[in-house]
PDB file of C-alpha atoms in Angstrom:
ATOM      1  CA  MET A   1      58.895 -52.926 -46.231  1.00 69.00           C
ATOM      2  CA  SER A   2      56.758 -55.167 -48.156  1.00 88.00           C
ATOM      3  CA  ALA A   3      58.292 -59.460 -49.051  1.00 93.00           C
ATOM      4  CA  LEU A   4      58.871 -58.296 -52.930  1.00 97.00           C
ATOM      5  CA  THR A   5      59.150 -54.267 -52.796  1.00 96.00           C
ATOM      6  CA  GLY A   6      61.072 -53.417 -55.774  1.00 96.00           C
ATOM      7  CA  LYS A   7      60.314 -57.611 -57.278  1.00 98.00           C
ATOM      8  CA  ARG A   8      58.757 -57.942 -60.866  1.00 98.00           C
ATOM      9  CA  ILE A   9      56.853 -60.076 -61.984  1.00 98.00           C
ATOM     10  CA  LEU A  10      55.216 -60.262 -65.271  1.00 98.00           C
ATOM     11  CA  ILE A  11      51.079 -62.968 -65.779  1.00 99.00           C
ATOM     12  CA  LEU A  12      51.265 -64.286 -69.389  1.00 98.00           C
ATOM     13  CA  ALA A  13      47.988 -64.360 -70.521  1.00 98.00           C
ATOM     14  CA  THR A  14      45.287 -64.827 -73.017  1.00 98.00           C
ATOM     15  CA  HIS A  15      41.912 -64.672 -73.898  1.00 98.00           C
ATOM     16  CA  GLY A  16      40.236 -67.198 -70.767  1.00 98.00           C
ATOM     17  CA  PHE A  17      42.270 -67.208 -68.698  1.00 98.00           C
ATOM     18  CA  GLU A  18      41.204 -68.992 -65.691  1.00 98.00           C
ATOM     19  CA  GLN A  19      39.027 -65.864 -63.772  1.00 98.00           C
ATOM     20  CA  SER A  20      40.856 -66.201 -60.782  1.00 98.00           C
ATOM     21  CA  GLU A  21      44.526 -67.891 -61.810  1.00 98.00           C
ATOM     22  CA  LEU A  22      44.540 -64.690 -63.332  1.00 98.00           C
ATOM     23  CA  ASP A  23      43.002 -61.530 -60.686  1.00 98.00           C
ATOM     24  CA  VAL A  24      44.148 -64.217 -57.341  1.00 98.00           C
ATOM     25  CA  PRO A  25      48.072 -64.273 -57.953  1.00 98.00           C
ATOM     26  CA  HIS A  26      47.674 -60.626 -59.231  1.00 98.00           C
ATOM     27  CA  ALA A  27      45.702 -58.921 -56.335  1.00 98.00           C
ATOM     28  CA  ALA A  28      48.068 -60.812 -53.811  1.00 98.00           C
ATOM     29  CA  LEU A  29      51.487 -60.419 -55.052  1.00 98.00           C
ATOM     30  CA  GLN A  30      50.979 -56.270 -55.801  1.00 98.00           C
ATOM     31  CA  LYS A  31      49.856 -56.276 -52.401  1.00 97.00           C
ATOM     32  CA  ALA A  32      53.235 -58.009 -50.879  1.00 98.00           C
ATOM     33  CA  GLY A  33      54.655 -54.963 -53.412  1.00 98.00           C
ATOM     34  CA  ALA A  34      55.336 -56.478 -56.426  1.00 98.00           C
ATOM     35  CA  THR A  35      55.153 -54.070 -59.849  1.00 98.00           C
ATOM     36  CA  VAL A  36      52.474 -56.680 -62.193  1.00 98.00           C
ATOM     37  CA  ASP A  37      52.564 -56.654 -65.371  1.00 98.00           C
ATOM     38  CA  ILE A  38      50.455 -58.491 -67.730  1.00 98.00           C
ATOM     39  CA  VAL A  39      51.537 -59.488 -71.121  1.00 98.00           C
ATOM     40  CA  SER A  40      49.505 -60.860 -73.937  1.00 98.00           C
ATOM     41  CA  PRO A  41      51.172 -61.186 -77.165  1.00 98.00           C
ATOM     42  CA  GLU A  42      47.133 -59.189 -77.520  1.00 96.00           C
ATOM     43  CA  ALA A  43      46.967 -55.404 -76.836  1.00 98.00           C
ATOM     44  CA  GLY A  44      44.308 -53.557 -75.303  1.00 98.00           C
ATOM     45  CA  GLU A  45      41.788 -56.129 -73.249  1.00 98.00           C
ATOM     46  CA  ILE A  46      41.901 -59.703 -71.760  1.00 98.00           C
ATOM     47  CA  LYS A  47      39.161 -61.511 -71.740  1.00 98.00           C
ATOM     48  CA  GLY A  48      38.972 -63.879 -68.946  1.00 98.00           C
ATOM     49  CA  TRP A  49      36.890 -67.195 -68.141  1.00 97.00           C
ATOM     50  CA  GLN A  50      34.724 -68.328 -64.876  1.00 95.00           C
ATOM     51  CA  ASN A  51      32.634 -70.922 -64.061  1.00 88.00           C
ATOM     52  CA  LYS A  52      31.319 -72.048 -66.885  1.00 92.00           C
ATOM     53  CA  ASP A  53      30.839 -68.731 -69.315  1.00 96.00           C
ATOM     54  CA  TRP A  54      33.617 -65.782 -70.072  1.00 97.00           C
ATOM     55  CA  GLY A  55      34.866 -63.779 -66.754  1.00 96.00           C
ATOM     56  CA  ARG A  56      35.380 -60.569 -66.937  1.00 97.00           C
ATOM     57  CA  SER A  57      37.912 -58.078 -69.802  1.00 98.00           C
ATOM     58  CA  VAL A  58      41.587 -57.129 -67.578  1.00 98.00           C
ATOM     59  CA  ALA A  59      43.906 -54.514 -68.816  1.00 98.00           C
ATOM     60  CA  VAL A  60      47.043 -55.466 -71.111  1.00 98.00           C
ATOM     61  CA  ASP A  61      50.007 -53.406 -68.960  1.00 98.00           C
ATOM     62  CA  ARG A  62      52.564 -54.476 -72.494  1.00 98.00           C
ATOM     63  CA  THR A  63      52.888 -57.209 -75.520  1.00 98.00           C
ATOM     64  CA  LEU A  64      54.967 -59.470 -75.669  1.00 97.00           C
ATOM     65  CA  ASP A  65      56.680 -57.543 -78.164  1.00 97.00           C
ATOM     66  CA  GLN A  66      57.380 -55.633 -75.091  1.00 98.00           C
ATOM     67  CA  VAL A  67      59.106 -57.353 -72.446  1.00 98.00           C
ATOM     68  CA  ARG A  68      62.440 -58.805 -71.791  1.00 98.00           C
ATOM     69  CA  ALA A  69      62.763 -61.523 -69.084  1.00 98.00           C
ATOM     70  CA  GLU A  70      65.971 -59.877 -67.766  1.00 98.00           C
ATOM     71  CA  ASP A  71      63.606 -57.067 -66.874  1.00 98.00           C
ATOM     72  CA  TYR A  72      61.651 -58.930 -64.699  1.00 98.00           C
ATOM     73  CA  ASP A  73      62.079 -61.534 -61.841  1.00 98.00           C
ATOM     74  CA  ALA A  74      59.108 -64.098 -62.031  1.00 98.00           C
ATOM     75  CA  ILE A  75      56.375 -64.483 -65.124  1.00 98.00           C
ATOM     76  CA  VAL A  76      53.245 -66.710 -63.358  1.00 98.00           C
ATOM     77  CA  LEU A  77      51.418 -69.075 -66.038  1.00 98.00           C
ATOM     78  CA  PRO A  78      47.101 -68.398 -64.865  1.00 98.00           C
ATOM     79  CA  GLY A  79      45.392 -72.130 -66.394  1.00 97.00           C
ATOM     80  CA  GLY A  80      42.114 -71.990 -68.247  1.00 95.00           C
ATOM     81  CA  GLN A  81      41.834 -74.665 -70.571  1.00 95.00           C
ATOM     82  CA  MET A  82      42.059 -72.015 -73.692  1.00 97.00           C
ATOM     83  CA  ASN A  83      44.638 -69.643 -72.078  1.00 98.00           C
ATOM     84  CA  PRO A  84      47.412 -72.194 -71.835  1.00 98.00           C
ATOM     85  CA  ASP A  85      46.181 -74.070 -74.802  1.00 97.00           C
ATOM     86  CA  THR A  86      46.512 -70.922 -77.250  1.00 98.00           C
ATOM     87  CA  LEU A  87      49.766 -69.298 -75.823  1.00 98.00           C
ATOM     88  CA  ARG A  88      51.682 -73.092 -76.757  1.00 97.00           C
ATOM     89  CA  GLY A  89      51.073 -72.154 -80.118  1.00 97.00           C
ATOM     90  CA  ASN A  90      53.505 -68.787 -79.836  1.00 98.00           C
ATOM     91  CA  ASP A  91      56.610 -69.206 -79.777  1.00 98.00           C
ATOM     92  CA  LYS A  92      56.931 -65.385 -78.655  1.00 98.00           C
ATOM     93  CA  ALA A  93      55.367 -66.894 -75.194  1.00 98.00           C
ATOM     94  CA  LEU A  94      57.318 -70.578 -75.274  1.00 98.00           C
ATOM     95  CA  GLY A  95      60.815 -68.389 -75.374  1.00 98.00           C
ATOM     96  CA  LEU A  96      59.796 -66.144 -73.574  1.00 98.00           C
ATOM     97  CA  ILE A  97      58.814 -68.717 -70.398  1.00 98.00           C
ATOM     98  CA  LYS A  98      62.407 -70.682 -71.074  1.00 98.00           C
ATOM     99  CA  SER A  99      64.373 -67.263 -71.547  1.00 98.00           C
ATOM    100  CA  PHE A 100      62.429 -66.627 -67.312  1.00 98.00           C
ATOM    101  CA  PHE A 101      64.339 -70.708 -67.389  1.00 97.00           C
ATOM    102  CA  ASP A 102      67.552 -70.143 -68.702  1.00 96.00           C
ATOM    103  CA  GLN A 103      67.285 -67.759 -66.610  1.00 96.00           C
ATOM    104  CA  GLY A 104      67.540 -68.591 -63.419  1.00 96.00           C
ATOM    105  CA  LYS A 105      63.931 -67.030 -63.029  1.00 97.00           C
ATOM    106  CA  VAL A 106      60.666 -68.106 -60.856  1.00 98.00           C
ATOM    107  CA  VAL A 107      58.011 -70.123 -63.331  1.00 98.00           C
ATOM    108  CA  ALA A 108      55.023 -70.230 -61.861  1.00 98.00           C
ATOM    109  CA  ALA A 109      52.074 -72.493 -63.495  1.00 98.00           C
ATOM    110  CA  VAL A 110      48.904 -73.317 -62.444  1.00 98.00           C
ATOM    111  CA  CYS A 111      46.185 -75.811 -63.355  1.00 97.00           C
ATOM    112  CA  HIS A 112      46.486 -76.004 -66.987  1.00 98.00           C
ATOM    113  CA  GLY A 113      49.225 -73.917 -67.096  1.00 98.00           C
ATOM    114  CA  PRO A 114      51.718 -76.634 -66.868  1.00 98.00           C
ATOM    115  CA  TRP A 115      51.152 -78.124 -70.373  1.00 98.00           C
ATOM    116  CA  LEU A 116      53.402 -74.352 -70.969  1.00 98.00           C
ATOM    117  CA  LEU A 117      55.799 -75.974 -69.026  1.00 98.00           C
ATOM    118  CA  ILE A 118      55.954 -79.489 -71.614  1.00 98.00           C
ATOM    119  CA  ASP A 119      56.107 -77.470 -74.738  1.00 97.00           C
ATOM    120  CA  THR A 120      59.060 -75.453 -73.481  1.00 98.00           C
ATOM    121  CA  GLY A 121      60.575 -78.806 -72.353  1.00 97.00           C
ATOM    122  CA  ILE A 122      61.034 -77.588 -68.585  1.00 97.00           C
ATOM    123  CA  ALA A 123      58.663 -80.797 -67.095  1.00 98.00           C
ATOM    124  CA  LYS A 124      61.074 -83.162 -68.451  1.00 97.00           C
ATOM    125  CA  GLY A 125      62.829 -83.872 -64.984  1.00 97.00           C
ATOM    126  CA  ARG A 126      60.779 -81.989 -62.642  1.00 97.00           C
ATOM    127  CA  LYS A 127      58.226 -82.538 -60.060  1.00 98.00           C
ATOM    128  CA  VAL A 128      55.378 -80.720 -61.343  1.00 98.00           C
ATOM    129  CA  THR A 129      51.600 -80.848 -60.364  1.00 98.00           C
ATOM    130  CA  SER A 130      48.088 -79.637 -62.211  1.00 98.00           C
ATOM    131  CA  TYR A 131      45.443 -80.435 -63.144  1.00 98.00           C
ATOM    132  CA  LYS A 132      43.922 -84.340 -62.758  1.00 97.00           C
ATOM    133  CA  THR A 133      43.154 -83.847 -66.560  1.00 97.00           C
ATOM    134  CA  ILE A 134      46.896 -82.856 -68.122  1.00 98.00           C
ATOM    135  CA  LYS A 135      48.539 -85.851 -65.807  1.00 98.00           C
ATOM    136  CA  GLN A 136      49.247 -87.827 -68.446  1.00 98.00           C
ATOM    137  CA  ASP A 137      51.207 -85.216 -71.001  1.00 98.00           C
ATOM    138  CA  LEU A 138      53.255 -83.874 -68.155  1.00 98.00           C
ATOM    139  CA  ILE A 139      53.632 -87.253 -67.652  1.00 98.00           C
ATOM    140  CA  ASN A 140      54.811 -88.402 -70.970  1.00 98.00           C
ATOM    141  CA  ALA A 141      57.310 -85.183 -71.272  1.00 98.00           C
ATOM    142  CA  GLY A 142      59.147 -86.767 -68.670  1.00 98.00           C
ATOM    143  CA  ALA A 143      58.204 -84.948 -65.201  1.00 98.00           C
ATOM    144  CA  SER A 144      57.401 -86.750 -61.798  1.00 98.00           C
ATOM    145  CA  TRP A 145      53.790 -85.465 -61.494  1.00 98.00           C
ATOM    146  CA  GLN A 146      52.916 -85.037 -57.973  1.00 98.00           C
ATOM    147  CA  ASP A 147      49.721 -84.531 -56.338  1.00 97.00           C
ATOM    148  CA  ALA A 148      49.476 -82.139 -54.162  1.00 98.00           C
ATOM    149  CA  GLU A 149      49.167 -78.733 -53.855  1.00 97.00           C
ATOM    150  CA  VAL A 150      51.663 -77.232 -54.574  1.00 98.00           C
ATOM    151  CA  VAL A 151      54.599 -78.693 -55.996  1.00 98.00           C
ATOM    152  CA  THR A 152      58.644 -76.261 -56.833  1.00 97.00           C
ATOM    153  CA  ASP A 153      61.603 -77.302 -57.938  1.00 97.00           C
ATOM    154  CA  LYS A 154      64.329 -75.182 -58.196  1.00 91.00           C
ATOM    155  CA  GLY A 155      61.987 -72.163 -58.206  1.00 94.00           C
ATOM    156  CA  ILE A 156      59.971 -73.806 -61.036  1.00 97.00           C
ATOM    157  CA  VAL A 157      56.845 -73.491 -59.035  1.00 98.00           C
ATOM    158  CA  THR A 158      52.999 -75.276 -59.899  1.00 98.00           C
ATOM    159  CA  SER A 159      49.925 -76.317 -58.088  1.00 98.00           C
ATOM    160  CA  ARG A 160      46.574 -77.502 -59.329  1.00 97.00           C
ATOM    161  CA  LYS A 161      43.318 -75.763 -59.208  1.00 95.00           C
ATOM    162  CA  PRO A 162      42.064 -72.154 -57.631  1.00 94.00           C
ATOM    163  CA  ASP A 163      41.225 -73.689 -54.466  1.00 95.00           C
ATOM    164  CA  ASP A 164      45.248 -74.460 -54.468  1.00 97.00           C
ATOM    165  CA  LEU A 165      45.474 -69.955 -54.574  1.00 97.00           C
ATOM    166  CA  PRO A 166      46.998 -69.537 -51.409  1.00 97.00           C
ATOM    167  CA  ALA A 167      49.324 -71.915 -51.612  1.00 98.00           C
ATOM    168  CA  PHE A 168      50.429 -71.292 -54.956  1.00 98.00           C
ATOM    169  CA  VAL A 169      51.137 -67.550 -54.331  1.00 98.00           C
ATOM    170  CA  ALA A 170      52.638 -67.361 -50.764  1.00 97.00           C
ATOM    171  CA  LYS A 171      54.547 -70.233 -52.311  1.00 97.00           C
ATOM    172  CA  ILE A 172      55.855 -67.812 -55.316  1.00 98.00           C
ATOM    173  CA  ILE A 173      56.855 -65.089 -52.904  1.00 97.00           C
ATOM    174  CA  GLU A 174      58.808 -67.247 -51.090  1.00 96.00           C
ATOM    175  CA  GLU A 175      61.292 -68.590 -54.419  1.00 96.00           C
ATOM    176  CA  VAL A 176      61.182 -64.320 -55.697  1.00 97.00           C
ATOM    177  CA  GLN A 177      62.341 -63.856 -52.046  1.00 95.00           C
ATOM    178  CA  GLU A 178      64.763 -66.959 -52.619  1.00 92.00           C
ATOM    179  CA  GLY A 179      66.185 -65.090 -55.629  1.00 88.00           C
ATOM    180  CA  ARG A 180      67.894 -67.298 -58.456  1.00 81.00           C
ATOM    181  CA  HIS A 181      68.203 -70.458 -58.344  1.00 81.00           C
ATOM    182  CA  ASP A 182      71.300 -73.406 -60.330  1.00 78.00           C
ATOM    183  CA  ARG A 183      68.962 -75.657 -62.132  1.00 62.00           C
ATOM    184  CA  LYS A 184      71.416 -77.753 -63.567  1.00 61.00           C
ATOM    185  CA  ALA A 185      69.977 -80.262 -66.403  1.00 49.00           C
ATOM    186  CA  ALA A 186      67.040 -83.126 -65.509  1.00 47.00           C
TER     187      ALA A 186
END
């Protein structure tokens, strides 16, 4: 039996997600036995960003209107500059992320993905990491920013950049296996 057999994980993204930050966790979490759904505000396909140009499109499994946090064990928030910046303006996306947090489920964000932890109020009082250019945003939001490959704080998993994805995915798997996380107010 695989590490995540019977577990369901949601990857929330829209156009402009960093290609590897969706593709690597998607493949690795599926390989670990999880059912992984790519969820977006829009149906059809969303286009990634790779290096300095548009990347490949990926199929959207479900739209925001079709999912509930209750049906999943974790949410993964890929970065790229455009993806989280667009999603942070979407109240349904922010509500979904906050629902995962409120239910003690794993919330994982990489690169610029932690911007979404600011807009949901999750970052305040938490240990996090991120891509270096949003470090000050997280500090200003009340987070304790750390320069580390992966930082975990009671089921909140954050990582800096694509090079850190193997450690990021390993920590997501570990946190999902642990189950619900008690999160007293920070």
